[in-house]
Tab-separated table of C-alpha atoms in Angstrom:
chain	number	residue	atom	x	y	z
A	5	UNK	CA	49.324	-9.408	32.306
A	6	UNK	CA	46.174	-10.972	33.374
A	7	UNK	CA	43.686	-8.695	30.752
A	8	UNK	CA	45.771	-10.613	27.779
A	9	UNK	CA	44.174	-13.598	28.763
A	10	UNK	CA	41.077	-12.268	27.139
A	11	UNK	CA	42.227	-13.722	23.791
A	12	UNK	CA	40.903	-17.109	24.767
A	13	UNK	CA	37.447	-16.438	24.824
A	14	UNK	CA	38.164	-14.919	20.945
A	15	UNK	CA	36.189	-17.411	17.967
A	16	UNK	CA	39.770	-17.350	16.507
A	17	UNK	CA	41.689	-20.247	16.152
A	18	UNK	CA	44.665	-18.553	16.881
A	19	UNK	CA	45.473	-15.059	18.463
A	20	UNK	CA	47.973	-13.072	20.251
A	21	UNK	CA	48.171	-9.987	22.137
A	22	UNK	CA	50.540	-7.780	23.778
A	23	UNK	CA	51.383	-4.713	25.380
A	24	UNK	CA	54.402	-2.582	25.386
A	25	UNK	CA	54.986	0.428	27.942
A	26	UNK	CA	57.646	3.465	26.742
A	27	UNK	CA	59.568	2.642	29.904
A	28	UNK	CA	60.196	-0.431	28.144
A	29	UNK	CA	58.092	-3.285	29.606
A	30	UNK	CA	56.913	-6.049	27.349
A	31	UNK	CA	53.859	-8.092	28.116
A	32	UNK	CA	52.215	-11.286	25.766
A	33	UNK	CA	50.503	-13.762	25.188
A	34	UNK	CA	49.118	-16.218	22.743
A	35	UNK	CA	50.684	-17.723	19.599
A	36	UNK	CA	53.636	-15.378	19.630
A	37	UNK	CA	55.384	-17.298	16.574
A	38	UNK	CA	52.327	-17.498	14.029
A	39	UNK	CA	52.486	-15.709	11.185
A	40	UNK	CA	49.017	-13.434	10.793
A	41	UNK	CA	48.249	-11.654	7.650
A	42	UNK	CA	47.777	-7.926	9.234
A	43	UNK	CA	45.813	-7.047	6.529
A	44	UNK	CA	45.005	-2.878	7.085
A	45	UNK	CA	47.700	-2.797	9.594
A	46	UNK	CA	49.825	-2.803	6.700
A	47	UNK	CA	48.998	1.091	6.657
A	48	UNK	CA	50.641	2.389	9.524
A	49	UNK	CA	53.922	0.116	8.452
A	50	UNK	CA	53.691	1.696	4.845
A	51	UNK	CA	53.015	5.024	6.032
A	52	UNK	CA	56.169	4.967	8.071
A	53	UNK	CA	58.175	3.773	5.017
A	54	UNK	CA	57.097	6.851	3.321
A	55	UNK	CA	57.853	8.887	6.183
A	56	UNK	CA	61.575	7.443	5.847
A	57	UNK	CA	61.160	7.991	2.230
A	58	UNK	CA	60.191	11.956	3.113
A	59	UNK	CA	63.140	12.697	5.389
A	60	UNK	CA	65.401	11.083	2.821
A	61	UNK	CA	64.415	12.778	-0.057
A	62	UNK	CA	62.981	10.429	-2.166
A	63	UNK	CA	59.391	11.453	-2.135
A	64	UNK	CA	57.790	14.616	-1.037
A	65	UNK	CA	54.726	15.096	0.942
A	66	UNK	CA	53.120	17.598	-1.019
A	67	UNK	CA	54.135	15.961	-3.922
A	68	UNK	CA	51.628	15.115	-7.166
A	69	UNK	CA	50.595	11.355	-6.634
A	70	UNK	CA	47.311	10.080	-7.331
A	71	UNK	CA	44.178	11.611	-9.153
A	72	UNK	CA	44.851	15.073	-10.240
A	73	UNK	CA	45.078	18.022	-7.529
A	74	UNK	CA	46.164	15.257	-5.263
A	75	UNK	CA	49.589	14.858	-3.177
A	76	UNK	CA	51.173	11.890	-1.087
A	77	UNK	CA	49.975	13.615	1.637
A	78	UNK	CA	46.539	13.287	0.895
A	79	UNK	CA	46.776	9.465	-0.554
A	80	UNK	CA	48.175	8.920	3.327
A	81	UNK	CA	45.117	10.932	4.966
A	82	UNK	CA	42.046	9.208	2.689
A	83	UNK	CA	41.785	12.636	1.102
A	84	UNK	CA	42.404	12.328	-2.117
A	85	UNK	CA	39.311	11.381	-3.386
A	86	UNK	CA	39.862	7.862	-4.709
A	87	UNK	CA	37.687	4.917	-3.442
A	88	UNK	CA	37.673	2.033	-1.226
A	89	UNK	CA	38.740	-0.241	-4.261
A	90	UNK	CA	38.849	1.299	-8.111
A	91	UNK	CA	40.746	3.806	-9.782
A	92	UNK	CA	38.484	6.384	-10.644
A	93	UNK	CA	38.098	9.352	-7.730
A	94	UNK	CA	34.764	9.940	-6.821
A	95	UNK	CA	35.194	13.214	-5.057
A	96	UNK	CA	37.926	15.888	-5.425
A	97	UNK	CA	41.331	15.632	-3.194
A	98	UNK	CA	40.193	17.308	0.297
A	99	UNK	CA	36.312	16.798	0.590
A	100	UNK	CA	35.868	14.103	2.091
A	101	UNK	CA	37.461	11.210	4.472
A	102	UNK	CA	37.339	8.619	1.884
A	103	UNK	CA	38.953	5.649	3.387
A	104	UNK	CA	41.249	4.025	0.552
A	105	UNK	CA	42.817	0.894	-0.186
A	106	UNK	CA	43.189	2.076	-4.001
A	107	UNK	CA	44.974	5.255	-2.386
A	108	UNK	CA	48.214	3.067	-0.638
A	109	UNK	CA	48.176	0.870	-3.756
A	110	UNK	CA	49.146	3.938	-5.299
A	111	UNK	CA	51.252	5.226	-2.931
A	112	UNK	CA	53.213	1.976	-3.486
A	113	UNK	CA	53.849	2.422	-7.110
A	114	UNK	CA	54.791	5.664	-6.073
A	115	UNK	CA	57.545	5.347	-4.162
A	116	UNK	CA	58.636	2.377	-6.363
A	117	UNK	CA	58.505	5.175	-9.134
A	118	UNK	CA	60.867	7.725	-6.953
A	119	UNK	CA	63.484	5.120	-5.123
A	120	UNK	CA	63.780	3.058	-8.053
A	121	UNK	CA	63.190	0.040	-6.557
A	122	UNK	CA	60.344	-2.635	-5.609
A	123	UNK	CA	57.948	-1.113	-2.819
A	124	UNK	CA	58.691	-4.334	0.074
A	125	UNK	CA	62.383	-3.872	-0.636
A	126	UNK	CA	62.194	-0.166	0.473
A	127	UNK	CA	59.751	-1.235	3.161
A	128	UNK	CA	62.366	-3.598	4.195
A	129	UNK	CA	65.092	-1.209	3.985
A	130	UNK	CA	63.533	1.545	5.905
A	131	UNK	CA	61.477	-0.138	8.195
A	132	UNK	CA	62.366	-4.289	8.761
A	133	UNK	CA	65.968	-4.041	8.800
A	134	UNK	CA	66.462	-1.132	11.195
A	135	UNK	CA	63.578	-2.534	13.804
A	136	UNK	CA	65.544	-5.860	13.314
A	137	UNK	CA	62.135	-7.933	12.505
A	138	UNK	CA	60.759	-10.977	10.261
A	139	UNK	CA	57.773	-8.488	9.037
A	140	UNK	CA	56.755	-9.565	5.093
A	141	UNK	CA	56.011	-6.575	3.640
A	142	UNK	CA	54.925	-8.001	0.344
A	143	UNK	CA	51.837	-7.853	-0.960
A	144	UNK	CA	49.193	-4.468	-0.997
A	145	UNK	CA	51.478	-2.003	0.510
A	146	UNK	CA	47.770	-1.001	2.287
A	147	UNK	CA	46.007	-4.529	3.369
A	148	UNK	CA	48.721	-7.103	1.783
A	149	UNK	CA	51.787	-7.711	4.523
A	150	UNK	CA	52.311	-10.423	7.268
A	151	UNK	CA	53.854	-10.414	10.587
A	152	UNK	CA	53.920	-12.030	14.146
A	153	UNK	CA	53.028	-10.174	17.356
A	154	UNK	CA	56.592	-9.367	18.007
A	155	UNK	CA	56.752	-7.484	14.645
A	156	UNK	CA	53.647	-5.458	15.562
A	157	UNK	CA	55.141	-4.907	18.802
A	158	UNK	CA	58.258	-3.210	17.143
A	159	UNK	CA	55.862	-1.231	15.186
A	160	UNK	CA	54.002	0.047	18.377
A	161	UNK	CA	57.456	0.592	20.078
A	162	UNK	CA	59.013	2.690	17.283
A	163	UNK	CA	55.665	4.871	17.305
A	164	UNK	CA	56.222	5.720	20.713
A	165	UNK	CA	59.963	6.570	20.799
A	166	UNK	CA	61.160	6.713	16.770
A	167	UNK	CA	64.436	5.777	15.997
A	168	UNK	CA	64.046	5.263	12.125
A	169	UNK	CA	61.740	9.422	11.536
A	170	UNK	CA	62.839	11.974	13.791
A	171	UNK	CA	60.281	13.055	16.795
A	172	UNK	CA	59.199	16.135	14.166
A	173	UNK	CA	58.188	13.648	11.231
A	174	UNK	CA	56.612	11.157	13.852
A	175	UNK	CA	54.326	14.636	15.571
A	176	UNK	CA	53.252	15.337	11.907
A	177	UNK	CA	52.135	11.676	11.477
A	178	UNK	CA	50.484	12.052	14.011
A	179	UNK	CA	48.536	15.537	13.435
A	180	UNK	CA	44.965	15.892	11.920
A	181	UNK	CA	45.702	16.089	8.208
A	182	UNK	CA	43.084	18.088	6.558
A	183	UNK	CA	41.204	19.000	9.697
A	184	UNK	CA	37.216	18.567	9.323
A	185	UNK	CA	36.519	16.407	6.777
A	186	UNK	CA	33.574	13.963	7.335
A	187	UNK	CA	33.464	10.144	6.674
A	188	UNK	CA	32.895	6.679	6.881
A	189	UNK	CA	34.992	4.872	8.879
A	190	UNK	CA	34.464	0.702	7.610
A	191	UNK	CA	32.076	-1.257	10.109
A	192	UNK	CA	31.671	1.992	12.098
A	193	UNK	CA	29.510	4.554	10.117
A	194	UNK	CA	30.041	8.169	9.537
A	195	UNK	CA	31.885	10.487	11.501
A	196	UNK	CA	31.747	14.268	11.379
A	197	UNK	CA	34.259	15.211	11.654
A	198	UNK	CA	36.992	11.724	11.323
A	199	UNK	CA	40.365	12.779	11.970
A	200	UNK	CA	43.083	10.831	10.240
A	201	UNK	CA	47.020	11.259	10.727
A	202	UNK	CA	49.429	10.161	7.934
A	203	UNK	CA	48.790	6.499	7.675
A	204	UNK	CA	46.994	6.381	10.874
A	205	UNK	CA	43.532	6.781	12.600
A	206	UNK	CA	43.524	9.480	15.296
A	207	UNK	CA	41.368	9.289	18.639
A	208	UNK	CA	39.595	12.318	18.063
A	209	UNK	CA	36.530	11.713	18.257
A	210	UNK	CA	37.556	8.232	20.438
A	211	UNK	CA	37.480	5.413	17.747
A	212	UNK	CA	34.756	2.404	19.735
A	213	UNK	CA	37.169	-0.028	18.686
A	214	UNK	CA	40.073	1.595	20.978
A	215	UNK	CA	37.867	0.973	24.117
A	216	UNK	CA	37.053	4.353	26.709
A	217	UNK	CA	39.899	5.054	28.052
A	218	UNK	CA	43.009	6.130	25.644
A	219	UNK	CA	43.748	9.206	25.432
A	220	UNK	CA	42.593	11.420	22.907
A	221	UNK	CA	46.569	12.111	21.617
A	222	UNK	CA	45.972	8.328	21.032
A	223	UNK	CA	46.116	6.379	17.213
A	224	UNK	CA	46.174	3.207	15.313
A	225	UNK	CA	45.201	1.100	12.947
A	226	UNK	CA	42.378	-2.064	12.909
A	227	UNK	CA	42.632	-4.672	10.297
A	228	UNK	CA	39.637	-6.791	8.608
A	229	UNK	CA	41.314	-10.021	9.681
A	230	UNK	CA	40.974	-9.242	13.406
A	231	UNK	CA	44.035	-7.239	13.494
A	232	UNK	CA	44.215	-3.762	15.816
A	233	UNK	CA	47.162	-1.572	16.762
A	234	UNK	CA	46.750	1.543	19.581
A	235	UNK	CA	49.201	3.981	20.255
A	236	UNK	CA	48.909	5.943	23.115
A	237	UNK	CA	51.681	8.634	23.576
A	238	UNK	CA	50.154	10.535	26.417
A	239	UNK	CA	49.916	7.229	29.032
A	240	UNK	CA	53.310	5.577	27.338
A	241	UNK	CA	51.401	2.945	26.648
A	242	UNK	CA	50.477	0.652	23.016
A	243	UNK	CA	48.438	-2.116	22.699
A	244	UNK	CA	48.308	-4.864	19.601
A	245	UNK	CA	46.358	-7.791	18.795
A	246	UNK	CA	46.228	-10.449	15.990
A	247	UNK	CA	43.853	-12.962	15.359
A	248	UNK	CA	42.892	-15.145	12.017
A	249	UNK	CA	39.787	-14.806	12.542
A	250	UNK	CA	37.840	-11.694	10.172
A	251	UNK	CA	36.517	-8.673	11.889
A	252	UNK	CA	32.966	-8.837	12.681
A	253	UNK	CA	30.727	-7.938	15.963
A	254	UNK	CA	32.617	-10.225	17.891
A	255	UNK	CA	35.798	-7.643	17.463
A	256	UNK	CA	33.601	-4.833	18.253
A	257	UNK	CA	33.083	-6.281	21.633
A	258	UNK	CA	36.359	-8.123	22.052
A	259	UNK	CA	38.892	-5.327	21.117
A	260	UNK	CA	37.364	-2.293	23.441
A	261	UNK	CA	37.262	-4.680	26.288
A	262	UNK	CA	40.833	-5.659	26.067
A	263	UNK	CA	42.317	-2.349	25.561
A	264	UNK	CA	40.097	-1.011	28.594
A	265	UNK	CA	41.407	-4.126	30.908
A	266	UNK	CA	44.760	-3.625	29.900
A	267	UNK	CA	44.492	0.310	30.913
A	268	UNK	CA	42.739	-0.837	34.238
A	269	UNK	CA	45.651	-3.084	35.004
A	270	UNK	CA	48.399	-0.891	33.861
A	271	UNK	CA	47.259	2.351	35.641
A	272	UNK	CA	44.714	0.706	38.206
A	273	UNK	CA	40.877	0.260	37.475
């Protein structure tokens, strides 16, 4: 796929890119076997953990986690009120969009808490194993875990068709959680409202960083060290990229630009 060759123009030493289609087609490029720390992509791999951890039992969604009045639900939606970093909320659970690194840190412990076990060995159980992957989820179960673009790829795959969460738990995933709350999405600025799924960023209103033309049933995840992954249920189409180089203006042009190319060469310009 021509549009993948964008990635060399990057200022990153190293990146990869690919594209997966739900008819099955598999397109990349780059350095396919480096290791990248996905930093926030970490979310939407934690998130589905939980989601495993949901339909088995071990935790409940609208279960007490976090500051009080607060539920796993809304630790997975940046609702519950805790900050970027820090332990100490700073609004109550279902004000505000608060987007929350301190919220999947405790979502970790968590689920640690109910499985009785380390949070990367569930991850690994629920997630790494049954995708059949080399994904590290060690680390901050929100910004911590590593992975090549072929992990990422598995990711976007299983978000379009699930085998591991039935299509019900992947729909609710994929729902506006607490619909209407206004906040600050990092690098971006306020939003009002800014949707968020369970673990995931929804494309209503369009997220600049998932170029013009997703559509708006459309989600992902970006990642501070130039990491982004688009799912886009409604074309059958998802989109990652990995680079070690940190997020800054030159993401805000790059990323938009690649996902539009690769929807003008996928569905015609």
């Amino acid at each position: 796929m021509e549009a993948l060759r964008q990635i060399e123009r990057w200022p990153a030493p190293s990146a990869a890119a690919g594209v997966v289609t739900a008819d099955g087609s598999t397109h990349v490029h780059g350095a396919l076997a480096t290791v990248f720390p996905l930093a926030s992509v970490s979310k939407p791999v934690a998130a589905l953990a939980l989601l495993v951890a949901a339909e088995e039992g071990v935790v409940d969604l609208d279960g007490a986690a976090g500051p009080q009045g607060s539920t796993v639900r809304h630790l997975l939606a940046h609702a519950s009120g805790l900050p970027f970093e820090g332990a100490s909320p700073i609004a109550q659970p279902e004000r505000r969009r608060i987007y929350s690194n301190e919220g999947f840190r405790v979502l970790g412990e968590h689920l640690a808490r109910q499985a009785e076990m380390p949070f990367p060995d569930y991850v690994a159980a629920a997630v790494v194993e049954p995708l059949g992957i080399g994904l590290d989820p060690d680390g901050h179960p929100g910004s911590g875990m590593h992975g090549t673009l072929g992990d990422v790829l598995a990711l976007a795959t299983q978000l379009l068709e699930p085998t591991v969460v039935a299509g019900e738990t992947l729909a609710e995933m994929t729902a506006v959680q607490f619909p209407g709350l206004s906040g600050v999405l990092p690098d971006y600025g306020r939003f009002d409202p800014l949707d968020w799924g369970l673990g995931v960023q929804l494309a209503t209103p369009r997220p600049a960083w998932m170029g013009s033309r997703v559509s708006a049933r459309a989600f992902g995840h970006f990642g501070g060290s130039g990491t982004f992954v688009w799912v886009d249920p409604e074309r059958g189409v998802a989109c990652a990229a990995l680079a070690d180089c940190p997020f800054g203006e030159w993401a805000k042009e790059a990323w938009p630009a690649l996902s539009d190319a690769v929807l003008d060469e996928v569905f015609g310009g």
